[in-house]
PDB file of C-alpha atoms in Angstrom:
ATOM      1  CA  MET A   1     249.220  92.371 217.364  1.00 53.00           C
ATOM      2  CA  ASN A   2     246.288  94.283 215.857  1.00 62.00           C
ATOM      3  CA  ALA A   3     247.618  97.597 214.529  1.00 62.00           C
ATOM      4  CA  THR A   4     244.175  98.780 213.368  1.00 81.00           C
ATOM      5  CA  PRO A   5     242.832 101.572 215.626  1.00 86.00           C
ATOM      6  CA  LEU A   6     239.750 100.639 217.647  1.00 91.00           C
ATOM      7  CA  ARG A   7     236.974 103.012 216.522  1.00 93.00           C
ATOM      8  CA  THR A   8     233.617 101.432 217.419  1.00 95.00           C
ATOM      9  CA  VAL A   9     232.543  99.140 220.265  1.00 96.00           C
ATOM     10  CA  LEU A  10     229.185  97.536 221.020  1.00 97.00           C
ATOM     11  CA  TYR A  11     228.581  96.497 224.642  1.00 97.00           C
ATOM     12  CA  VAL A  12     225.733  94.064 225.399  1.00 97.00           C
ATOM     13  CA  ASP A  13     224.543  93.728 229.008  1.00 95.00           C
ATOM     14  CA  ASP A  14     221.100  93.498 230.637  1.00 92.00           C
ATOM     15  CA  GLU A  15     222.086  95.759 233.578  1.00 89.00           C
ATOM     16  CA  PRO A  16     221.455  99.431 232.629  1.00 88.00           C
ATOM     17  CA  ASP A  17     223.826 101.052 235.142  1.00 87.00           C
ATOM     18  CA  ILE A  18     226.696  98.799 234.073  1.00 90.00           C
ATOM     19  CA  ARG A  19     225.996  99.595 230.417  1.00 92.00           C
ATOM     20  CA  GLU A  20     226.156 103.304 231.167  1.00 88.00           C
ATOM     21  CA  ILE A  21     229.358 103.036 233.194  1.00 89.00           C
ATOM     22  CA  VAL A  22     231.025 101.038 230.405  1.00 91.00           C
ATOM     23  CA  GLN A  23     229.858 103.572 227.839  1.00 90.00           C
ATOM     24  CA  ILE A  24     231.284 106.433 229.894  1.00 87.00           C
ATOM     25  CA  ALA A  25     234.543 104.628 230.711  1.00 87.00           C
ATOM     26  CA  LEU A  26     235.296 103.643 227.122  1.00 89.00           C
ATOM     27  CA  GLY A  27     233.901 106.889 225.720  1.00 83.00           C
ATOM     28  CA  LEU A  28     236.592 108.914 227.488  1.00 76.00           C
ATOM     29  CA  THR A  29     238.707 108.092 224.456  1.00 72.00           C
ATOM     30  CA  GLN A  30     237.421 110.683 221.998  1.00 68.00           C
ATOM     31  CA  GLU A  31     238.219 108.556 218.963  1.00 81.00           C
ATOM     32  CA  LEU A  32     236.071 105.661 220.215  1.00 89.00           C
ATOM     33  CA  ALA A  33     232.298 105.459 219.591  1.00 93.00           C
ATOM     34  CA  VAL A  34     230.556 103.218 222.152  1.00 94.00           C
ATOM     35  CA  HIS A  35     227.104 101.731 221.573  1.00 96.00           C
ATOM     36  CA  THR A  36     225.110  99.534 223.962  1.00 96.00           C
ATOM     37  CA  ALA A  37     222.308  96.977 223.848  1.00 97.00           C
ATOM     38  CA  PRO A  38     220.261  95.478 226.722  1.00 95.00           C
ATOM     39  CA  THR A  39     219.717  91.990 225.273  1.00 96.00           C
ATOM     40  CA  GLY A  40     221.460  89.491 223.062  1.00 96.00           C
ATOM     41  CA  GLU A  41     218.759  89.836 220.406  1.00 97.00           C
ATOM     42  CA  GLN A  42     219.095  93.616 220.273  1.00 97.00           C
ATOM     43  CA  GLY A  43     222.849  93.224 220.286  1.00 97.00           C
ATOM     44  CA  LEU A  44     222.625  91.075 217.161  1.00 97.00           C
ATOM     45  CA  THR A  45     220.469  93.693 215.446  1.00 97.00           C
ATOM     46  CA  LEU A  46     222.883  96.510 216.290  1.00 97.00           C
ATOM     47  CA  ALA A  47     225.892  94.411 215.295  1.00 97.00           C
ATOM     48  CA  ARG A  48     224.377  93.931 211.832  1.00 96.00           C
ATOM     49  CA  GLU A  49     223.526  97.624 211.508  1.00 96.00           C
ATOM     50  CA  LEU A  50     226.718  99.134 212.938  1.00 95.00           C
ATOM     51  CA  ARG A  51     229.350  96.520 212.019  1.00 96.00           C
ATOM     52  CA  PRO A  52     231.425  97.589 215.075  1.00 96.00           C
ATOM     53  CA  ASP A  53     235.119  96.846 215.315  1.00 95.00           C
ATOM     54  CA  LEU A  54     234.535  94.961 218.565  1.00 96.00           C
ATOM     55  CA  VAL A  55     231.653  93.516 220.613  1.00 97.00           C
ATOM     56  CA  LEU A  56     231.787  93.180 224.404  1.00 97.00           C
ATOM     57  CA  LEU A  57     229.350  90.536 225.652  1.00 97.00           C
ATOM     58  CA  ASP A  58     228.127  89.902 229.177  1.00 95.00           C
ATOM     59  CA  VAL A  59     228.030  86.124 229.635  1.00 93.00           C
ATOM     60  CA  MET A  60     224.962  85.767 231.851  1.00 90.00           C
ATOM     61  CA  MET A  61     221.853  87.509 230.468  1.00 91.00           C
ATOM     62  CA  PRO A  62     218.169  86.528 230.485  1.00 88.00           C
ATOM     63  CA  GLY A  63     217.001  85.013 227.236  1.00 90.00           C
ATOM     64  CA  LEU A  64     219.849  84.924 224.741  1.00 95.00           C
ATOM     65  CA  ASP A  65     223.036  84.857 226.832  1.00 94.00           C
ATOM     66  CA  GLY A  66     226.547  85.859 225.781  1.00 95.00           C
ATOM     67  CA  PRO A  67     227.704  82.496 224.370  1.00 95.00           C
ATOM     68  CA  GLY A  68     224.379  82.132 222.552  1.00 96.00           C
ATOM     69  CA  THR A  69     224.792  85.605 221.069  1.00 97.00           C
ATOM     70  CA  LEU A  70     228.303  84.773 219.859  1.00 96.00           C
ATOM     71  CA  ASP A  71     227.037  81.559 218.280  1.00 96.00           C
ATOM     72  CA  ARG A  72     224.356  83.503 216.393  1.00 96.00           C
ATOM     73  CA  MET A  73     226.923  86.086 215.311  1.00 97.00           C
ATOM     74  CA  ARG A  74     229.135  83.404 213.831  1.00 95.00           C
ATOM     75  CA  GLN A  75     226.202  82.027 211.804  1.00 95.00           C
ATOM     76  CA  ASP A  76     225.526  85.430 210.212  1.00 95.00           C
ATOM     77  CA  HIS A  77     227.695  86.473 207.274  1.00 94.00           C
ATOM     78  CA  ASP A  78     227.566  90.134 208.336  1.00 94.00           C
ATOM     79  CA  THR A  79     228.597  89.645 211.962  1.00 96.00           C
ATOM     80  CA  ALA A  80     230.773  86.528 211.778  1.00 95.00           C
ATOM     81  CA  PRO A  81     234.104  88.421 211.409  1.00 94.00           C
ATOM     82  CA  ILE A  82     233.514  90.782 214.369  1.00 95.00           C
ATOM     83  CA  PRO A  83     235.850  90.031 217.318  1.00 95.00           C
ATOM     84  CA  VAL A  84     234.184  89.440 220.696  1.00 96.00           C
ATOM     85  CA  ILE A  85     235.386  89.917 224.273  1.00 96.00           C
ATOM     86  CA  PHE A  86     233.374  88.288 227.057  1.00 96.00           C
ATOM     87  CA  MET A  87     232.796  89.938 230.422  1.00 93.00           C
ATOM     88  CA  THR A  88     231.894  87.541 233.211  1.00 89.00           C
ATOM     89  CA  ALA A  89     231.749  87.118 236.984  1.00 81.00           C
ATOM     90  CA  LYS A  90     232.699  83.460 236.492  1.00 79.00           C
ATOM     91  CA  ALA A  91     236.310  83.929 235.475  1.00 75.00           C
ATOM     92  CA  MET A  92     237.918  80.781 236.852  1.00 80.00           C
ATOM     93  CA  PRO A  93     240.482  79.169 234.493  1.00 86.00           C
ATOM     94  CA  LYS A  94     238.058  76.448 233.347  1.00 88.00           C
ATOM     95  CA  GLU A  95     235.311  78.947 232.468  1.00 90.00           C
ATOM     96  CA  VAL A  96     237.769  81.288 230.744  1.00 90.00           C
ATOM     97  CA  ALA A  97     239.186  78.412 228.691  1.00 91.00           C
ATOM     98  CA  LEU A  98     235.693  77.427 227.525  1.00 92.00           C
ATOM     99  CA  LEU A  99     234.911  81.003 226.464  1.00 93.00           C
ATOM    100  CA  LEU A 100     238.179  81.259 224.557  1.00 92.00           C
ATOM    101  CA  GLU A 101     237.449  77.940 222.844  1.00 93.00           C
ATOM    102  CA  MET A 102     234.229  79.503 221.550  1.00 93.00           C
ATOM    103  CA  GLY A 103     236.388  81.954 219.625  1.00 92.00           C
ATOM    104  CA  ALA A 104     236.462  84.942 221.959  1.00 93.00           C
ATOM    105  CA  LEU A 105     239.300  87.416 221.595  1.00 92.00           C
ATOM    106  CA  GLY A 106     239.605  87.572 225.372  1.00 92.00           C
ATOM    107  CA  VAL A 107     237.801  87.589 228.710  1.00 93.00           C
ATOM    108  CA  ILE A 108     237.502  90.422 231.236  1.00 93.00           C
ATOM    109  CA  ALA A 109     236.509  89.447 234.763  1.00 88.00           C
ATOM    110  CA  LYS A 110     233.599  91.014 236.559  1.00 84.00           C
ATOM    111  CA  PRO A 111     233.601  92.970 238.738  1.00 79.00           C
ATOM    112  CA  PHE A 112     235.780  95.215 236.606  1.00 85.00           C
ATOM    113  CA  ASP A 113     237.410  98.485 237.619  1.00 84.00           C
ATOM    114  CA  PRO A 114     235.801 101.259 235.526  1.00 85.00           C
ATOM    115  CA  MET A 115     238.989 103.301 235.836  1.00 82.00           C
ATOM    116  CA  ARG A 116     240.987 100.533 234.163  1.00 85.00           C
ATOM    117  CA  LEU A 117     238.495  99.092 231.695  1.00 89.00           C
ATOM    118  CA  ASN A 118     239.696 101.168 228.739  1.00 88.00           C
ATOM    119  CA  ALA A 119     243.251  99.892 229.085  1.00 88.00           C
ATOM    120  CA  GLN A 120     242.064  96.266 229.449  1.00 90.00           C
ATOM    121  CA  VAL A 121     239.957  96.437 226.290  1.00 92.00           C
ATOM    122  CA  THR A 122     242.742  98.152 224.349  1.00 89.00           C
ATOM    123  CA  SER A 123     245.280  95.538 225.432  1.00 89.00           C
ATOM    124  CA  LEU A 124     243.078  92.657 224.299  1.00 92.00           C
ATOM    125  CA  TRP A 125     242.281  94.421 221.020  1.00 91.00           C
ATOM    126  CA  GLN A 126     246.014  94.771 220.358  1.00 86.00           C
ATOM    127  CA  GLY A 127     246.562  91.083 221.010  1.00 81.00           C
ATOM    128  CA  ARG A 128     248.018  91.333 224.501  1.00 56.00           C
ATOM    129  CA  LEU A 129     246.837  90.175 227.903  1.00 49.00           C
ATOM    130  CA  ALA A 130     244.428  92.515 229.680  1.00 47.00           C
ATOM    131  CA  GLN A 131     247.193  94.516 231.342  1.00 45.00           C
ATOM    132  CA  LEU A 132     246.701  97.042 234.112  1.00 42.00           C
ATOM    133  CA  PRO A 133     247.185 100.666 233.057  1.00 42.00           C
ATOM    134  CA  SER A 134     249.875 102.969 234.331  1.00 42.00           C
ATOM    135  CA  LEU A 135     249.178 105.505 237.075  1.00 39.00           C
ATOM    136  CA  ALA A 136     249.182 108.223 234.438  1.00 42.00           C
ATOM    137  CA  GLU A 137     246.445 106.436 232.493  1.00 45.00           C
ATOM    138  CA  VAL A 138     244.347 106.021 235.619  1.00 42.00           C
ATOM    139  CA  ALA A 139     244.801 109.695 236.493  1.00 43.00           C
ATOM    140  CA  GLY A 140     243.541 110.579 233.029  1.00 48.00           C
ATOM    141  CA  ASN A 141     240.231 108.920 233.931  1.00 53.00           C
ATOM    142  CA  ALA A 142     239.678 111.110 236.994  1.00 55.00           C
ATOM    143  CA  GLY A 143     236.490 112.544 235.504  1.00 60.00           C
ATOM    144  CA  LEU A 144     234.913 109.092 235.627  1.00 64.00           C
ATOM    145  CA  HIS A 145     234.947 108.857 239.433  1.00 69.00           C
ATOM    146  CA  PRO A 146     231.939 111.155 240.094  1.00 75.00           C
ATOM    147  CA  GLN A 147     229.901 109.106 237.622  1.00 73.00           C
ATOM    148  CA  VAL A 148     230.814 105.862 239.420  1.00 75.00           C
ATOM    149  CA  VAL A 149     229.772 107.416 242.744  1.00 79.00           C
ATOM    150  CA  LYS A 150     226.441 108.551 241.276  1.00 81.00           C
ATOM    151  CA  PHE A 151     225.624 105.147 239.839  1.00 80.00           C
ATOM    152  CA  GLY A 152     226.736 103.507 243.081  1.00 84.00           C
ATOM    153  CA  ALA A 153     224.156 105.516 245.018  1.00 87.00           C
ATOM    154  CA  ARG A 154     221.493 104.531 242.490  1.00 85.00           C
ATOM    155  CA  PHE A 155     222.549 100.886 242.811  1.00 87.00           C
ATOM    156  CA  LEU A 156     222.007 100.998 246.585  1.00 90.00           C
ATOM    157  CA  LEU A 157     218.523 102.479 246.223  1.00 89.00           C
ATOM    158  CA  LEU A 158     217.508  99.736 243.796  1.00 88.00           C
ATOM    159  CA  THR A 159     219.141  97.005 245.872  1.00 91.00           C
ATOM    160  CA  ARG A 160     217.190  98.075 248.965  1.00 91.00           C
ATOM    161  CA  LYS A 161     213.990  97.209 247.108  1.00 90.00           C
ATOM    162  CA  GLU A 162     215.456  94.031 245.668  1.00 90.00           C
ATOM    163  CA  ALA A 163     216.551  92.859 249.137  1.00 90.00           C
ATOM    164  CA  VAL A 164     212.890  92.924 250.188  1.00 90.00           C
ATOM    165  CA  ARG A 165     211.962  90.908 247.100  1.00 90.00           C
ATOM    166  CA  LEU A 166     214.735  88.417 247.893  1.00 91.00           C
ATOM    167  CA  CYS A 167     213.389  87.895 251.419  1.00 90.00           C
ATOM    168  CA  ASN A 168     209.907  87.278 250.030  1.00 89.00           C
ATOM    169  CA  LEU A 169     211.223  84.757 247.507  1.00 88.00           C
ATOM    170  CA  VAL A 170     213.224  82.875 250.121  1.00 87.00           C
ATOM    171  CA  GLU A 171     210.079  82.450 252.237  1.00 86.00           C
ATOM    172  CA  VAL A 172     208.210  80.612 249.470  1.00 84.00           C
ATOM    173  CA  ILE A 173     210.866  79.091 247.206  1.00 82.00           C
ATOM    174  CA  HIS A 174     211.173  75.302 246.811  1.00 77.00           C
ATOM    175  CA  PRO A 175     213.700  73.091 245.016  1.00 73.00           C
ATOM    176  CA  GLY A 176     212.390  72.371 241.530  1.00 73.00           C
ATOM    177  CA  ASP A 177     210.514  75.684 241.191  1.00 79.00           C
ATOM    178  CA  ILE A 178     212.671  76.809 238.281  1.00 82.00           C
ATOM    179  CA  ALA A 179     210.975  80.174 237.670  1.00 84.00           C
ATOM    180  CA  GLN A 180     211.466  81.338 241.255  1.00 84.00           C
ATOM    181  CA  ILE A 181     214.983  79.916 241.457  1.00 86.00           C
ATOM    182  CA  ASN A 182     215.940  81.727 238.241  1.00 86.00           C
ATOM    183  CA  GLU A 183     214.461  84.999 239.505  1.00 88.00           C
ATOM    184  CA  LEU A 184     216.424  84.664 242.732  1.00 89.00           C
ATOM    185  CA  LYS A 185     219.563  83.746 240.801  1.00 87.00           C
ATOM    186  CA  ASN A 186     219.263  86.720 238.448  1.00 85.00           C
ATOM    187  CA  LEU A 187     218.706  89.161 241.318  1.00 88.00           C
ATOM    188  CA  VAL A 188     221.693  88.082 243.378  1.00 90.00           C
ATOM    189  CA  HIS A 189     223.914  87.745 240.305  1.00 86.00           C
ATOM    190  CA  ARG A 190     223.202  91.370 239.402  1.00 85.00           C
ATOM    191  CA  ILE A 191     223.826  92.539 242.963  1.00 89.00           C
ATOM    192  CA  ARG A 192     227.058  90.573 243.151  1.00 86.00           C
ATOM    193  CA  GLY A 193     228.522  91.974 239.945  1.00 82.00           C
ATOM    194  CA  SER A 194     227.317  95.559 240.262  1.00 84.00           C
ATOM    195  CA  GLY A 195     228.149  95.732 243.964  1.00 86.00           C
ATOM    196  CA  SER A 196     231.843  95.110 243.423  1.00 81.00           C
ATOM    197  CA  THR A 197     231.981  97.346 240.357  1.00 82.00           C
ATOM    198  CA  PHE A 198     230.640 100.255 242.403  1.00 83.00           C
ATOM    199  CA  GLY A 199     232.891  99.524 245.382  1.00 83.00           C
ATOM    200  CA  PHE A 200     230.511  97.708 247.762  1.00 88.00           C
ATOM    201  CA  ALA A 201     232.545  94.576 248.429  1.00 88.00           C
ATOM    202  CA  ALA A 202     230.571  93.399 251.481  1.00 92.00           C
ATOM    203  CA  VAL A 203     227.283  93.642 249.563  1.00 92.00           C
ATOM    204  CA  SER A 204     228.802  91.732 246.651  1.00 90.00           C
ATOM    205  CA  GLU A 205     230.250  88.983 248.850  1.00 91.00           C
ATOM    206  CA  CYS A 206     226.916  88.444 250.590  1.00 92.00           C
ATOM    207  CA  ALA A 207     225.098  88.229 247.248  1.00 91.00           C
ATOM    208  CA  GLY A 208     227.729  85.779 246.020  1.00 89.00           C
ATOM    209  CA  GLU A 209     227.095  83.529 249.011  1.00 91.00           C
ATOM    210  CA  ILE A 210     223.373  83.501 248.228  1.00 92.00           C
ATOM    211  CA  GLU A 211     224.112  82.801 244.568  1.00 89.00           C
ATOM    212  CA  ARG A 212     226.163  79.727 245.464  1.00 87.00           C
ATOM    213  CA  MET A 213     223.322  78.368 247.600  1.00 87.00           C
ATOM    214  CA  VAL A 214     220.830  78.988 244.793  1.00 86.00           C
ATOM    215  CA  ASP A 215     223.120  77.134 242.376  1.00 82.00           C
ATOM    216  CA  GLY A 216     222.882  74.205 244.810  1.00 78.00           C
ATOM    217  CA  LEU A 217     219.092  74.306 244.589  1.00 75.00           C
ATOM    218  CA  LYS A 218     219.247  74.183 240.794  1.00 70.00           C
ATOM    219  CA  GLU A 219     221.569  71.178 240.852  1.00 64.00           C
ATOM    220  CA  ARG A 220     219.219  69.076 243.000  1.00 61.00           C
ATOM    221  CA  ARG A 221     216.771  68.535 240.121  1.00 56.00           C
ATOM    222  CA  ALA A 222     213.852  68.156 242.552  1.00 52.00           C
ATOM    223  CA  MET A 223     210.242  68.049 241.419  1.00 53.00           C
ATOM    224  CA  PRO A 224     208.281  71.327 241.723  1.00 53.00           C
ATOM    225  CA  GLY A 225     206.783  71.710 245.189  1.00 53.00           C
ATOM    226  CA  THR A 226     209.414  69.567 246.920  1.00 58.00           C
ATOM    227  CA  PRO A 227     209.853  70.912 250.472  1.00 60.00           C
ATOM    228  CA  MET A 228     213.121  72.719 251.159  1.00 65.00           C
ATOM    229  CA  GLU A 229     215.349  71.508 253.973  1.00 72.00           C
ATOM    230  CA  SER A 230     214.807  73.722 257.012  1.00 76.00           C
ATOM    231  CA  ASN A 231     218.546  74.292 257.384  1.00 83.00           C
ATOM    232  CA  MET A 232     218.867  75.517 253.785  1.00 82.00           C
ATOM    233  CA  ARG A 233     215.921  77.924 254.151  1.00 85.00           C
ATOM    234  CA  ARG A 234     217.355  79.204 257.422  1.00 88.00           C
ATOM    235  CA  ARG A 235     220.745  79.864 255.802  1.00 89.00           C
ATOM    236  CA  LEU A 236     219.129  81.621 252.850  1.00 90.00           C
ATOM    237  CA  THR A 237     217.011  83.732 255.200  1.00 91.00           C
ATOM    238  CA  GLU A 238     220.037  84.709 257.272  1.00 92.00           C
ATOM    239  CA  CYS A 239     222.031  85.657 254.168  1.00 92.00           C
ATOM    240  CA  THR A 240     219.263  87.758 252.637  1.00 92.00           C
ATOM    241  CA  GLN A 241     218.744  89.556 255.947  1.00 92.00           C
ATOM    242  CA  ARG A 242     222.478  90.179 256.185  1.00 93.00           C
ATOM    243  CA  LEU A 243     222.452  91.479 252.631  1.00 93.00           C
ATOM    244  CA  GLY A 244     219.807  94.014 253.625  1.00 92.00           C
ATOM    245  CA  ARG A 245     221.949  95.133 256.565  1.00 93.00           C
ATOM    246  CA  GLU A 246     225.039  95.469 254.374  1.00 93.00           C
ATOM    247  CA  VAL A 247     223.095  97.616 251.896  1.00 92.00           C
ATOM    248  CA  GLU A 248     221.896  99.883 254.701  1.00 92.00           C
ATOM    249  CA  ALA A 249     225.408 100.142 256.109  1.00 92.00           C
ATOM    250  CA  ALA A 250     226.822 101.054 252.700  1.00 90.00           C
ATOM    251  CA  ALA A 251     224.116 103.677 252.190  1.00 87.00           C
ATOM    252  CA  VAL A 252     224.948 105.507 255.428  1.00 84.00           C
ATOM    253  CA  GLY A 253     228.686 105.015 255.031  1.00 70.00           C
TER     254      GLY A 253
END
């Protein structure tokens, strides 16, 4: 068990609303200073400058991802000793085991509950499993709820625009077109994770279904320009249209 008080945390994630929610959720503990970075590269820079007690790393980020950031940290004398906790939407036992083998202190699954995040981080820091907090601890975070609601509304506004972009991508995407596939993958991955965090389960589930289909496109290793099967394009089109409807339903609900 780590008896040293947790004083400084650096959270690295490419999604701005999630960074802000994490900063607010962890910052409710007055003794804890929370810093954020939008990319792995900037996270490395801040880690060297701040020497935080702990770094929280999103696994999937454009450019330098979470595992790549940890690898770079371990190669740097200044950042090598800093403990790291991964946060990931892919939290199946196999994926978690791989992240722990990389030397992570622990893994927190996305979507996470902002009301319970502080207790999860504290538990891992103290060398325990990421336990759920007591009702009293959750009640102490009551001031966080209005912030979650505000960011949830902002998420829906952004996702409305992104749903249109998704439909446009699906119309032209082909197996083997890595740039378009990656753009589609990044969009739905963000919607999936943020949707559940802000309480929009139906939106998140729909985005997750699209993400699984996109993963299938990446695995086919087709040459650029290869025509997509009509059934696959139809399924993608139906899912993106349903995603748009779920976003609209959540916005009026």
